[in-house]
Coordinates of C-alpha atoms in Angstrom, one line a residue:
Chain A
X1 CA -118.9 -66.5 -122.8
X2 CA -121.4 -66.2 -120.2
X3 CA -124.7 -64.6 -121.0
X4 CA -125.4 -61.3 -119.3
X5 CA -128.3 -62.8 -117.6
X6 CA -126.4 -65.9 -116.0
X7 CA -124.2 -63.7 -114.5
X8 CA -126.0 -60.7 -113.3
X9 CA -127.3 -63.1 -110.7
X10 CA -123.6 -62.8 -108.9
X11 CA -123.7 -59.3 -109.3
X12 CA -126.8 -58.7 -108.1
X13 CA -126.2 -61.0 -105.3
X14 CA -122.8 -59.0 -104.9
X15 CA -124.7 -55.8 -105.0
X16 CA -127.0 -56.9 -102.3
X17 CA -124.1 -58.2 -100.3
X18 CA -122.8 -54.3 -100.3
X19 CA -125.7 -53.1 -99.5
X20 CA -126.6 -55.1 -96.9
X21 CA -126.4 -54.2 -93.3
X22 CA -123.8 -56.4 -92.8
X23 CA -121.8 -53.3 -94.1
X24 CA -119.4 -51.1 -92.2
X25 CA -121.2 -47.9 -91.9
X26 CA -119.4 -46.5 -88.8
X27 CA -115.6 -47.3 -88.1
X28 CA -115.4 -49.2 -85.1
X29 CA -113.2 -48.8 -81.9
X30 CA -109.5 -49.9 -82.9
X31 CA -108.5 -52.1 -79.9
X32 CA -104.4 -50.3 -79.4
X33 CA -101.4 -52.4 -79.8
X34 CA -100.6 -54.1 -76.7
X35 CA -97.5 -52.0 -75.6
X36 CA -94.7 -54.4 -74.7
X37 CA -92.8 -52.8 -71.9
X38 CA -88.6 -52.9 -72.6
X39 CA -86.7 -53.1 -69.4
X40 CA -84.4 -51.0 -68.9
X41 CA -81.0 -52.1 -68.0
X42 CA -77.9 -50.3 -67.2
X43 CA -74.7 -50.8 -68.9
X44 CA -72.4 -52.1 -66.7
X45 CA -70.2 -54.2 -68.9
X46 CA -68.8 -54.4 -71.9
X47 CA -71.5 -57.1 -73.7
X48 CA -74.4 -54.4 -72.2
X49 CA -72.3 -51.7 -73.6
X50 CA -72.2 -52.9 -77.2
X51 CA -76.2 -54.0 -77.0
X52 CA -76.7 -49.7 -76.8
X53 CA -74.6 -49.3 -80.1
X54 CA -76.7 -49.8 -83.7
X55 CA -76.2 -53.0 -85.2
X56 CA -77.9 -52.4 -88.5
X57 CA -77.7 -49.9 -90.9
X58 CA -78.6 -47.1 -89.8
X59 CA -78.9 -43.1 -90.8
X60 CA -78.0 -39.4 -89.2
X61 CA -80.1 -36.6 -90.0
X62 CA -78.7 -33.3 -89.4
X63 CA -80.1 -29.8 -90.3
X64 CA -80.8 -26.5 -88.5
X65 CA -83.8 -28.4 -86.9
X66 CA -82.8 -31.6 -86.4
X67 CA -80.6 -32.4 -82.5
X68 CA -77.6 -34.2 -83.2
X69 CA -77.3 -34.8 -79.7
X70 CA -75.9 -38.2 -79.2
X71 CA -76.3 -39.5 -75.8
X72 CA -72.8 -41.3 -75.0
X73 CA -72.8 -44.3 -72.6
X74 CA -70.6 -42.8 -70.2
X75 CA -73.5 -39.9 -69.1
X76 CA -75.6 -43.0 -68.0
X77 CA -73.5 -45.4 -66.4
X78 CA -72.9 -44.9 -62.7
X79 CA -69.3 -45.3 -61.2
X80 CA -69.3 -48.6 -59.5
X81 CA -68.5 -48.0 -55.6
X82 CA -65.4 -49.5 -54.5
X83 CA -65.4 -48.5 -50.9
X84 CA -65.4 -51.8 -49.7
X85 CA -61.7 -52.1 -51.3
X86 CA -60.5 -48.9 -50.5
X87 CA -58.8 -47.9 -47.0
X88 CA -60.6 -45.6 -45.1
X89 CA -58.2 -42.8 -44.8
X90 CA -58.8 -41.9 -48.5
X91 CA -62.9 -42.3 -48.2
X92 CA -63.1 -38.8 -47.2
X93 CA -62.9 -37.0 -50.0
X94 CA -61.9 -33.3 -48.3
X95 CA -59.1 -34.9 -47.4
X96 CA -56.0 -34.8 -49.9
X97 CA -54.7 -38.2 -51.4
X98 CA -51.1 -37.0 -50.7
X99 CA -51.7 -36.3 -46.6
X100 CA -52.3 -40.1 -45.7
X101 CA -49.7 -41.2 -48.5
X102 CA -47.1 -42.1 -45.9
X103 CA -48.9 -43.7 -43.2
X104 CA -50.6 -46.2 -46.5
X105 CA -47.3 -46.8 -47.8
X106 CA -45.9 -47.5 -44.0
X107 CA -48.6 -50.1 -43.4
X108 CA -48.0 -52.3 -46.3
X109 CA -44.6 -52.4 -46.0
X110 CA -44.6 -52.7 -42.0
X111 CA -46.7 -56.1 -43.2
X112 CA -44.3 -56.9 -46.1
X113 CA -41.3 -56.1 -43.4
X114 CA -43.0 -58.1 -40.6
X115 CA -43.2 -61.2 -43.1
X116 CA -39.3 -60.5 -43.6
X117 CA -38.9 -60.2 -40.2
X118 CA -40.3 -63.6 -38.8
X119 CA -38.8 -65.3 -42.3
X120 CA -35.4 -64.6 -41.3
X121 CA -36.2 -66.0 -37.8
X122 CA -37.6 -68.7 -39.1
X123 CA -34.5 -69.1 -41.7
X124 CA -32.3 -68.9 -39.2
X125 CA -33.6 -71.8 -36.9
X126 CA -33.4 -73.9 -40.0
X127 CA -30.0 -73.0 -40.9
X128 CA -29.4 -73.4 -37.2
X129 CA -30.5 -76.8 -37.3
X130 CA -28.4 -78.4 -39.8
X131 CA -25.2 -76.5 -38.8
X132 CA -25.6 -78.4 -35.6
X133 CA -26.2 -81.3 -37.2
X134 CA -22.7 -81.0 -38.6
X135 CA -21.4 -81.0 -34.8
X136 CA -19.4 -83.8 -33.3
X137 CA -22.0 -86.7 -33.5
X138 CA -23.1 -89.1 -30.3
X139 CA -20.4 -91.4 -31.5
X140 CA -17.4 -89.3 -31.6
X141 CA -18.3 -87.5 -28.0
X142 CA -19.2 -91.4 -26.6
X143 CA -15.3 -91.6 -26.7
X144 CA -14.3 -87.6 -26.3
X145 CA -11.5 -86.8 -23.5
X146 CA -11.9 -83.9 -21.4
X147 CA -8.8 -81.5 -20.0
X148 CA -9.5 -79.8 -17.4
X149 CA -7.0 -76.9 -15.9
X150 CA -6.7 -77.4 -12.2
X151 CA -5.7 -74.3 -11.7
X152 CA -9.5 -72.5 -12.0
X153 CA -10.9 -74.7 -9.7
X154 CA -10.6 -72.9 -6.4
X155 CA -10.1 -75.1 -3.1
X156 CA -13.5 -76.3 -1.1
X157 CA -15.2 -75.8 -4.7
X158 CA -17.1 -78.3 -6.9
X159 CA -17.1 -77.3 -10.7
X160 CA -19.3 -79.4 -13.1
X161 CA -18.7 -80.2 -16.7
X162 CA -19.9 -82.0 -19.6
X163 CA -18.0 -84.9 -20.5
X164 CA -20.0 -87.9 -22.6
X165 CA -23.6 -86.1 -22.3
X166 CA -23.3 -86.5 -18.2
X167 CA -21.9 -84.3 -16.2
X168 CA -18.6 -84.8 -14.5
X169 CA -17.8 -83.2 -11.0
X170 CA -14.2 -81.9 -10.2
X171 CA -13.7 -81.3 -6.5
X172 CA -10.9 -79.7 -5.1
X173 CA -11.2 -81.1 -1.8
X174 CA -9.7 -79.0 1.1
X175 CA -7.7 -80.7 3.9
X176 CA -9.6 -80.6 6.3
X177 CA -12.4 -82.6 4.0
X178 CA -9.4 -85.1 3.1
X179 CA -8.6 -86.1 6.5
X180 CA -12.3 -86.6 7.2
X181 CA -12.9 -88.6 4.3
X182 CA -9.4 -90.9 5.3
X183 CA -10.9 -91.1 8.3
X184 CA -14.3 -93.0 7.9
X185 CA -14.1 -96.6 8.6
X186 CA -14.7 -98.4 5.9
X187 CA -16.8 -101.4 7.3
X188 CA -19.7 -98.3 8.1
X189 CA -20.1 -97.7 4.6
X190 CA -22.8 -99.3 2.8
X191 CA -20.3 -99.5 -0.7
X192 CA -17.3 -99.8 0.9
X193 CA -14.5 -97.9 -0.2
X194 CA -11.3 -96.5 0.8
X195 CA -10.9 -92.8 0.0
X196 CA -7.6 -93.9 -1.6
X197 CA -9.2 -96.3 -4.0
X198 CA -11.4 -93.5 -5.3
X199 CA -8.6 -90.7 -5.8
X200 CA -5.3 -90.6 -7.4
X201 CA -4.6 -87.1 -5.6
X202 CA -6.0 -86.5 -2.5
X203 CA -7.1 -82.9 -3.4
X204 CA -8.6 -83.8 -6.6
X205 CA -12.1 -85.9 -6.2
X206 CA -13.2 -86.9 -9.9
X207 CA -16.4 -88.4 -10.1
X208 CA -19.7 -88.4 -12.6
X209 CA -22.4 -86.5 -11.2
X210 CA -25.5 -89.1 -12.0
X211 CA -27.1 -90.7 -8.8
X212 CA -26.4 -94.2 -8.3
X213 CA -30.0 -94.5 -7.5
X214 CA -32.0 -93.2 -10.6
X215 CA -29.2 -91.1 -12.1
X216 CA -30.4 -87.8 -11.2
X217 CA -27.8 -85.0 -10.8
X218 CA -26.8 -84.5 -7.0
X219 CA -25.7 -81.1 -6.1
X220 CA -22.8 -80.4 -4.9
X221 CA -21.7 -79.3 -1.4
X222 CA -24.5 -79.9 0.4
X223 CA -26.6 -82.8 2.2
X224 CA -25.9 -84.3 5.6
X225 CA -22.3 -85.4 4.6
X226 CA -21.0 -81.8 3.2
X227 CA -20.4 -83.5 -0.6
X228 CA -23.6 -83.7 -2.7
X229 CA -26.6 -84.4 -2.4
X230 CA -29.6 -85.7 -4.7
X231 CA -32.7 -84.0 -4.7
X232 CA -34.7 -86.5 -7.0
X233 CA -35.2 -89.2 -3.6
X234 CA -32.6 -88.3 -0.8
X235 CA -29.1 -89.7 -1.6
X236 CA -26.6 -87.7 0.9
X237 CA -23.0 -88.3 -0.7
X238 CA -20.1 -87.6 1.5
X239 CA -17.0 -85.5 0.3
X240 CA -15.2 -88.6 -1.7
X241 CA -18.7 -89.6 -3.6
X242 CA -19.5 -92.3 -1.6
X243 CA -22.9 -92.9 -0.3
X244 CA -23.7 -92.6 3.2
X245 CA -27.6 -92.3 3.4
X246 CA -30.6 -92.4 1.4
X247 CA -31.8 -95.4 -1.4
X248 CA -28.8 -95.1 -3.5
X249 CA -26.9 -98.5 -3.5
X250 CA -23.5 -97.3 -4.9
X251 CA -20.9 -94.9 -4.5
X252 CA -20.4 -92.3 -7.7
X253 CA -18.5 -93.4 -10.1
X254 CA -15.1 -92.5 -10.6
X255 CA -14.1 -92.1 -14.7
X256 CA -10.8 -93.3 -15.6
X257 CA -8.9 -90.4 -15.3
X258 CA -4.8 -89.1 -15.2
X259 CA -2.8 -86.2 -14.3
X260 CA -0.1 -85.7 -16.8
X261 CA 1.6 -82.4 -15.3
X262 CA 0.4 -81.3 -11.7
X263 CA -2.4 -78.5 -13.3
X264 CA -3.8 -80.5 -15.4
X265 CA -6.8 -83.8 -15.3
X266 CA -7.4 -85.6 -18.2
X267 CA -10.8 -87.7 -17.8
X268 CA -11.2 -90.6 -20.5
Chain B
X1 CA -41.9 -34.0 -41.6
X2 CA -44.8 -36.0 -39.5
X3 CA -43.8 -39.4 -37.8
X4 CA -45.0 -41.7 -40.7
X5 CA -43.2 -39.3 -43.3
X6 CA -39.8 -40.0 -41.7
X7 CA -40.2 -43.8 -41.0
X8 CA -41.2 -43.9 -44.6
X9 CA -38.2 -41.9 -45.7
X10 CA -35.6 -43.5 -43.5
X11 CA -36.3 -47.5 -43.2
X12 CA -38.8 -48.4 -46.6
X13 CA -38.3 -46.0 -49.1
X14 CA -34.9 -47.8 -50.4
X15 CA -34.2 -51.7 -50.7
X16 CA -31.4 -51.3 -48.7
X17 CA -32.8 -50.2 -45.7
X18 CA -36.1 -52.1 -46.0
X19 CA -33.7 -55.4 -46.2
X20 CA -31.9 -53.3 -42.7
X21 CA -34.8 -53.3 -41.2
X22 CA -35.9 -56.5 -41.9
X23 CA -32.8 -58.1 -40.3
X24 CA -32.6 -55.7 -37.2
X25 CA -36.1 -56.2 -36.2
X26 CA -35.4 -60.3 -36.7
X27 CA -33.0 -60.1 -34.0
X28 CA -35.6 -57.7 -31.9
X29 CA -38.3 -60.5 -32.7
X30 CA -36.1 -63.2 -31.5
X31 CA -35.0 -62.0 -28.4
X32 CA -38.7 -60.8 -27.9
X33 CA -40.3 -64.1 -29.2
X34 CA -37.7 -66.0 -27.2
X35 CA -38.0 -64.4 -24.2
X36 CA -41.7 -64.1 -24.2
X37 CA -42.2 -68.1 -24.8
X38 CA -39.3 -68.7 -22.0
X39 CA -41.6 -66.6 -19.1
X40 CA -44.8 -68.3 -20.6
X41 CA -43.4 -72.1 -20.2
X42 CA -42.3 -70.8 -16.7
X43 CA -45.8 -69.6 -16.0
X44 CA -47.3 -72.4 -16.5
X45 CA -45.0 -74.7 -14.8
X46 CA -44.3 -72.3 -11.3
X47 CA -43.1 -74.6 -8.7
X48 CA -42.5 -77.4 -10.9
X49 CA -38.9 -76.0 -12.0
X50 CA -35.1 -76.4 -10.8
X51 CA -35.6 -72.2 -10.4
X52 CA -38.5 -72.2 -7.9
X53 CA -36.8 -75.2 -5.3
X54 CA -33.4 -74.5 -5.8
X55 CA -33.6 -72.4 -2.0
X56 CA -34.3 -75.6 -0.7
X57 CA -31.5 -77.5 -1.5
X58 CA -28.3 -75.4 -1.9
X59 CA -27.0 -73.4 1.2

């Protein structure tokens, strides 16, 4: 045990600590909590939704002077504006949803009909195209015949038609056109060629319409010579296809060709 | 009835007529579309074609 008089140096120097004037004798100024500023944020989904709901325990008072008002998170959330995705007839809102119904309904499907419209073009071009691909092929017409009836070819006229991918030019020559054509000395023409060589009936010229030149198509009755003519460089043709002026070098070819009844030309 | 009541009513309301519709007005849009590329080409190339120098060549 300590003696009273080892110790009561401590206390005394305790004591004098108290009393010192070191002591508080006046509260001082208390410096205030720093005040940490929460930012507000609005709830706009649902992760800021559910941060506005308790997460710990938590309790309700109720009672005559207690509010029980519970502020919901739909009184603070503001509509989000959707005007940028909305068609302007129904921005005005004194103006009923049910009046501009039609003419919103009519647009959308005039675009939806429109898209129809242009596939079915476009599907029928493609069916288009391989139907005709399942037409007669290069092949089978290289070696096609043509029959002709006579008897819709009027006289003086020349009718084209299609025979191999060229065209092919019936004339039915008029009398007058035969005797002139009989008549042309052979040794003036530049291919020569009798008019009988390059008919089998004297009414009936048969000949390929492609210049002997650079096989442009002549047209018929007309030029210098009153049978066709070739507009590509000048070739004047007379009325049996043969070639009387201009660069062509030969007469128009005549296709192999036969009449099996008098109304009636078979070419090939 | 306004306009926009009656097209509704009569060519979108049902399938049927939508799919109507969308076939008639093919036709209308080829004819158009055809014809309206046929006059362009022939724009472009005036003079050029069988058309504009057939007068000087058949009687």
């Amino acid at each position: 045990m300590l003696k009273p008089p080892a110790v009561s140096g401590y206390f005394r120097a305790v004591s004098q600590v108290v009393t010192n004037q070191l002591a508080i004798t006046t509260p001082g100024t208390v410096v205030p909590k720093k005040a940490v500023s929460k930012i507000p944020f609005g709830a706009s989904s649902a992760l800021s939704l559910s941060r506005t709901l308790p997460d710990a325990d938590f309790s309700v008072s109720s009672g005559p002077a207690v509010s029980t008002q519970i502020r919901w998170a739909h009184t603070d959330i503001s509509v989000p504006n959707f005007d940028n995705y909305r068609k302007s007839s129904t921005k005005d809102p004194n103006i009923r949803n049910s009046d501009t119904e039609d003419s919103r309904k009519n647009f959308t499907y005039l675009i939806a009909g429109g898209l129809g419209a242009s596939s079915a073009y476009a599907a029928k071009n493609v069916i288009t195209f391989f139907i005709q691909s399942m037409s007669a092929s290069a092949d089978v017409l290289a070696l096609a015949k043509i029959e002709i009836k006579l008897a819709d070819i009027p006289e003086g006229k020349s009718v084209t038609f299609k025979w191999r991918g060229k065209p092919l030019f019936i004339r039915h020559r008029s009398a007058d056109e035969i005797a002139k054509e009989q008549a042309v000395a052979v040794s003036s023409l530049r291919d020569p060629q009798h008019d009988n060589e390059r008919t089998q009936r004297p009414e009936w010229l048969v000949v390929l319409g492609v210049c002997t030149h650079l096989g442009c198509v002549p047209i018929a009755n007309s030029g210098d010579y009153g049978g066709y003519y070739c507009p590509c460089h000048g070739s004047h043709y007379d009325a049996s296809g043969r070639i009387r002026k201009g660069p062509a070098p030969l007469n128009l070819e005549v296709p192999p060709h036969n009449f099996p009844s008098d109304d009636v030309v078979i070419v090939g | 009835m306004s306009l926009s009541k009656t097209i509704y009513n009569t060519l979108f309301k049902r399938s049927s007529t939508f799919a109507l519709t969308c076939v008639v007005s093919a036709f209308v849009f080829e004819r158009g579309f055809n014809l309206g590329c046929d006059t362009f080409f022939e724009t472009i190339n005036k003079g050029k074609l069988w058309q504009d120098i057939k007068d000087n060549y058949t009687q």
